[in-house]
CSV table of C-alpha atoms in Angstrom, one decimal:
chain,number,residue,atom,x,y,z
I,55,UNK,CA,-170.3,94.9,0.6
I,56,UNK,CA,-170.6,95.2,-3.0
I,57,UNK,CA,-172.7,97.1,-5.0
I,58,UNK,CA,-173.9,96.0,-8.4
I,59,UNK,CA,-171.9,97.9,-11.3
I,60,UNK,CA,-174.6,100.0,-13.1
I,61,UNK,CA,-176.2,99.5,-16.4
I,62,UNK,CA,-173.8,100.7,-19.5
I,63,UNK,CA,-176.1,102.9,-22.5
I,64,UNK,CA,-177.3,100.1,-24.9
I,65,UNK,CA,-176.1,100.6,-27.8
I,66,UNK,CA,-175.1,98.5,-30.9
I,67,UNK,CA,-171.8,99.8,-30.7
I,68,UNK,CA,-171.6,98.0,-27.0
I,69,UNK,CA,-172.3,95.0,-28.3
I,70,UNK,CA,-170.0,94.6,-31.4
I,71,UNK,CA,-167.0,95.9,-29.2
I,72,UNK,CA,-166.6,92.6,-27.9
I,73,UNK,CA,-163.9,94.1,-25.5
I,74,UNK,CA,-166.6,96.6,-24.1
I,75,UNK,CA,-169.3,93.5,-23.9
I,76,UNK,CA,-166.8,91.2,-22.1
I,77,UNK,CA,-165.2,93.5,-19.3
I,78,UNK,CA,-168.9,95.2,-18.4
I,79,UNK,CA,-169.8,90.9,-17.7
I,80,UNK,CA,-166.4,90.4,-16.4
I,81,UNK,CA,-166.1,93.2,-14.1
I,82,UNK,CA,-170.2,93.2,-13.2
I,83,UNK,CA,-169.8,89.1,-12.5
I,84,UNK,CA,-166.4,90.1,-10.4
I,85,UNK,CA,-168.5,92.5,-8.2
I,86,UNK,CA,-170.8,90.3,-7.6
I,87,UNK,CA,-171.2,87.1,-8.1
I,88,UNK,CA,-167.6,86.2,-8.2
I,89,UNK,CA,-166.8,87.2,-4.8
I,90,UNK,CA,-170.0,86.1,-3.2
I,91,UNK,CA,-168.7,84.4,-0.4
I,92,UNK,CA,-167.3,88.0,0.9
I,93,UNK,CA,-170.7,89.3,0.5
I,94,UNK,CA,-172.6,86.9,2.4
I,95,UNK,CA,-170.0,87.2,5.6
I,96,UNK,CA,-170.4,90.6,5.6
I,97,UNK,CA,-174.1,90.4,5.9
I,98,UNK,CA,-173.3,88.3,9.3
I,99,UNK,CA,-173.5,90.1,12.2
I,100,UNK,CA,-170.4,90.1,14.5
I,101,UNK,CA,-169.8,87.0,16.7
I,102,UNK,CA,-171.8,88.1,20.5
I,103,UNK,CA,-169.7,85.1,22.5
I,104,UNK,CA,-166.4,86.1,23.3
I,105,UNK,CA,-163.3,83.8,21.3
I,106,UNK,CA,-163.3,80.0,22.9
I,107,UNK,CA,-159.6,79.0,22.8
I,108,UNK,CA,-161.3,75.5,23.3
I,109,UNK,CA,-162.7,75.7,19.7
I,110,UNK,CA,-158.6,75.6,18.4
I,111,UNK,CA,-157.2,72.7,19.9
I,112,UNK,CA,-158.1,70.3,17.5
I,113,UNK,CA,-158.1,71.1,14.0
I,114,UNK,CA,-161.2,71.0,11.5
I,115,UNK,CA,-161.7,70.8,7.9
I,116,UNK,CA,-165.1,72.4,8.0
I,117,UNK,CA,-166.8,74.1,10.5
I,118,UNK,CA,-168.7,72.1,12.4
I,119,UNK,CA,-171.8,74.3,12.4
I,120,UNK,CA,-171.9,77.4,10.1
I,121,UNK,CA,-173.9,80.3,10.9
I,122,UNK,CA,-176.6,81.2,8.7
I,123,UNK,CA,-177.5,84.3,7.7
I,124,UNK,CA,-180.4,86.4,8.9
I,125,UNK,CA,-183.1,85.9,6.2
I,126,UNK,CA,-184.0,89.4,6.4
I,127,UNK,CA,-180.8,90.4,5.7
I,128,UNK,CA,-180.2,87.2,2.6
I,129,UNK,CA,-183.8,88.7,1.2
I,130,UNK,CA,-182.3,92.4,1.1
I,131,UNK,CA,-179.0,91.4,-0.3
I,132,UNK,CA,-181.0,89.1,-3.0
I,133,UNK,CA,-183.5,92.1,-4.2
I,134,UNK,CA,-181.2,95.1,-3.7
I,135,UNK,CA,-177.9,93.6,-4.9
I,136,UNK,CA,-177.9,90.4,-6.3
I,137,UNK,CA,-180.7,90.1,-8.9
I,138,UNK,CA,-180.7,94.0,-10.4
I,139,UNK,CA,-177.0,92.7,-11.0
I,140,UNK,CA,-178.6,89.6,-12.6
I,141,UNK,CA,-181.1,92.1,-13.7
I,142,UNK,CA,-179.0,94.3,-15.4
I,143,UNK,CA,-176.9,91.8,-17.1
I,144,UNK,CA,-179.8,90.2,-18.6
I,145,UNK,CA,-181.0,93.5,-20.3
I,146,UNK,CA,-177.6,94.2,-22.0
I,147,UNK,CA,-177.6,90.1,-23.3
I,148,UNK,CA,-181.0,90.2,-24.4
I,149,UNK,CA,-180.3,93.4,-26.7
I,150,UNK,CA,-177.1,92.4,-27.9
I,151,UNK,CA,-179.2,89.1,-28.9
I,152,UNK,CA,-181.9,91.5,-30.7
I,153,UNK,CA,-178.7,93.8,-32.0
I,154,UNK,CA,-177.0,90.1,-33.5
I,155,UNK,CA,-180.4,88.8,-35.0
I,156,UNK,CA,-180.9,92.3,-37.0
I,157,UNK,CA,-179.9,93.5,-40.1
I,158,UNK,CA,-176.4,95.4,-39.7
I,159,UNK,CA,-176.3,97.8,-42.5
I,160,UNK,CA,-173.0,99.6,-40.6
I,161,UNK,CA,-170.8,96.3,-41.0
I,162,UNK,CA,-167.3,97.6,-42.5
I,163,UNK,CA,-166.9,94.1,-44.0
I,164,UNK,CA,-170.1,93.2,-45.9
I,165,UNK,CA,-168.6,94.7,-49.4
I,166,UNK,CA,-165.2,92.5,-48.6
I,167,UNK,CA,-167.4,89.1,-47.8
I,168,UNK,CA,-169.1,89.6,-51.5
I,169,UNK,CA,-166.1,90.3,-53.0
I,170,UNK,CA,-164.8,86.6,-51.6
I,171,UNK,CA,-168.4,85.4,-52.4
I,172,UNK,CA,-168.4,86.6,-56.6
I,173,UNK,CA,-164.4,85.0,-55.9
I,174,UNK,CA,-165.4,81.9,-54.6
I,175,UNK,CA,-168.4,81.2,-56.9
I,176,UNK,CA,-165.7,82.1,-60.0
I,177,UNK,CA,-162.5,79.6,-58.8
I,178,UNK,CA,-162.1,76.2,-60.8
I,179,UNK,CA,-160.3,73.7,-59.0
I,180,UNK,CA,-158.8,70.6,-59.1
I,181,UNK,CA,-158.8,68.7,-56.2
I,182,UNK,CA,-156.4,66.1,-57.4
I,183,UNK,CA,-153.8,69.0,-57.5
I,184,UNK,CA,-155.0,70.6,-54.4
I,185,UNK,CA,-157.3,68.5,-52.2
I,186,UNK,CA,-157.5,71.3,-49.3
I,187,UNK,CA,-158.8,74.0,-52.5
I,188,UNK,CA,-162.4,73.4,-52.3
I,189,UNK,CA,-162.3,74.5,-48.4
I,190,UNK,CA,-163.8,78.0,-48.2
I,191,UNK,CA,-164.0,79.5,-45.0
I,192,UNK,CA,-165.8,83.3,-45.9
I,193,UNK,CA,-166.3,85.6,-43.5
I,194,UNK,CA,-168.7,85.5,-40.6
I,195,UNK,CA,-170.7,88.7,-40.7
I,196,UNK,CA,-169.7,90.6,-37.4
I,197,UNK,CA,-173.4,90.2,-36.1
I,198,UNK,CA,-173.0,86.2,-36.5
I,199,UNK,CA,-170.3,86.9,-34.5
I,200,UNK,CA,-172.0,88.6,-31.9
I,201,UNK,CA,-174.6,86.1,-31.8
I,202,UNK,CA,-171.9,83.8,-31.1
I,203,UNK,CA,-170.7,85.5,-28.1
I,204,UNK,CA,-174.1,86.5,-26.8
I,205,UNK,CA,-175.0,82.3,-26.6
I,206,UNK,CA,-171.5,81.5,-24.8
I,207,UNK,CA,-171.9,84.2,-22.6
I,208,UNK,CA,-175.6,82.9,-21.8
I,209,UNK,CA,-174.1,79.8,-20.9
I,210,UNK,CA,-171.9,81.2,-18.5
I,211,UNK,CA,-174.2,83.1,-16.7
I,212,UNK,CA,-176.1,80.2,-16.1
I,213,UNK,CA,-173.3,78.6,-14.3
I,214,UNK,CA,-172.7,81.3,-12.9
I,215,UNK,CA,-176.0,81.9,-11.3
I,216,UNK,CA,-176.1,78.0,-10.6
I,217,UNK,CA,-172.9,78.6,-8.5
I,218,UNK,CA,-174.4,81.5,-6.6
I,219,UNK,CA,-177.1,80.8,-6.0
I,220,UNK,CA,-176.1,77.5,-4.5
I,221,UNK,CA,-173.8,79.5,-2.3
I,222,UNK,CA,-177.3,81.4,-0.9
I,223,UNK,CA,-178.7,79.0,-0.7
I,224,UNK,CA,-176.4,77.2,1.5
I,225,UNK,CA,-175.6,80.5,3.6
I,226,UNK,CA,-179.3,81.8,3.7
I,227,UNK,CA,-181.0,78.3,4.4
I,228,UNK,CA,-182.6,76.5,1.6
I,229,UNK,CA,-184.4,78.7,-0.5
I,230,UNK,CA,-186.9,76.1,-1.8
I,231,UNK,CA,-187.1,78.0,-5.6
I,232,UNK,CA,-184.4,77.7,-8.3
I,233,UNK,CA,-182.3,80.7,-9.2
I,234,UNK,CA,-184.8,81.2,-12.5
I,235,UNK,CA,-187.8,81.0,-10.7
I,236,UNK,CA,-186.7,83.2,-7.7
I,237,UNK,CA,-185.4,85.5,-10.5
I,238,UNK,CA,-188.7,85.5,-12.2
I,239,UNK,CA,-191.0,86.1,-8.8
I,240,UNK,CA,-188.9,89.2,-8.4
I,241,UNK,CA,-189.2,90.3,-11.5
I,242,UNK,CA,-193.0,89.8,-11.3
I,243,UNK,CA,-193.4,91.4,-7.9
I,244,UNK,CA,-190.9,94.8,-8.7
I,245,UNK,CA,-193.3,95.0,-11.9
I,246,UNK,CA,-196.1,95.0,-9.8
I,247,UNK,CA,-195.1,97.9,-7.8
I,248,UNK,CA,-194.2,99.7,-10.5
């Protein structure tokens, strides 16, 4: 089974190297959440019955009764695996999402977007000539940018976690919660223990 990829060392420079952001989601979702379905069967415990050639002679689109999982073994695989993963993604979104909404006195372009700024502020146009001249695009400051990619990738983990935790749910017997509220119980009860 799977183990959840392990928390990278926060850091701004993670989160404006986009490349660096995207493959530790990527590769963290692919671990995970993306190949769920292999997770849960290997929590299933090997068939006791013998094979039935009876149960080939006809074929089925869906099985006609699929095994659930043993809820001790769904409730271990959702607190030791799944939501740290969860977890852990979380933490490195929700600094990024701090890291975006900061001042950035490191960005390498901020003397090249004033430049276009005094440049912009200076050109006289006419638009008769050139209709398309009074479109400026300046440069988006790299932790716009950021903040940019921290809200899409937001968005996909909550599909994401939808997904999933549909998939457990439908594997582990119907867990009642929502993924946010399960995610939040086990959040309150592991700081609890602490």
């Amino acid at each position: 089974m799977s183990k959840p990829s392990g928390e990278p060392s926060l850091s701004p420079r993670l989160c404006f190297n986009q490349t660096a952001l995207r493959d530790f989601l990527r590769i963290s979702r692919g671990t995970i959440d993306d190949s769920i379905t292999q997770n849960l069967n290997a929590l299933l415990t090997p068939s006791k019955a013998g094979f039935d050639p009876s149960e080939t002679t006809e074929r089925q689109t869906r099985p006609a009764n699929k095994r659930l999982i043993d809820p001790q073994s769904c409730k271990k695989f959702r607190e030791e695996i799944l939501f740290p993963s969860w977890q852990t993604r979380s933490d490195v979104l929700n600094y990024c999402a701090g890291v975006a909404t900061s001042e950035d006195p490191d960005d390498p372009d901020v003397v090249l977007r004033q430049v276009e700024s005094a440049r912009d502020r200076e050109r006289v146009v006419d638009e008769r000539l050139d209709p398309y001249s009074a479109r400026f695009f300046p440069r988006e400051a790299r932790t716009e940018l950021l903040a940019n990619i921290v809200r899409n990738e937001r968005a996909v983990e909550r599909i994401i976690r939808a997904r999933t935790w549909g998939l457990v749910g439908e594997r582990c017997g119907d867990l009642g919660a929502g993924w946010e509220e399960a995610l939040d119980l086990w959040q309150r009860e592991r700081e609890s223990n602490r």
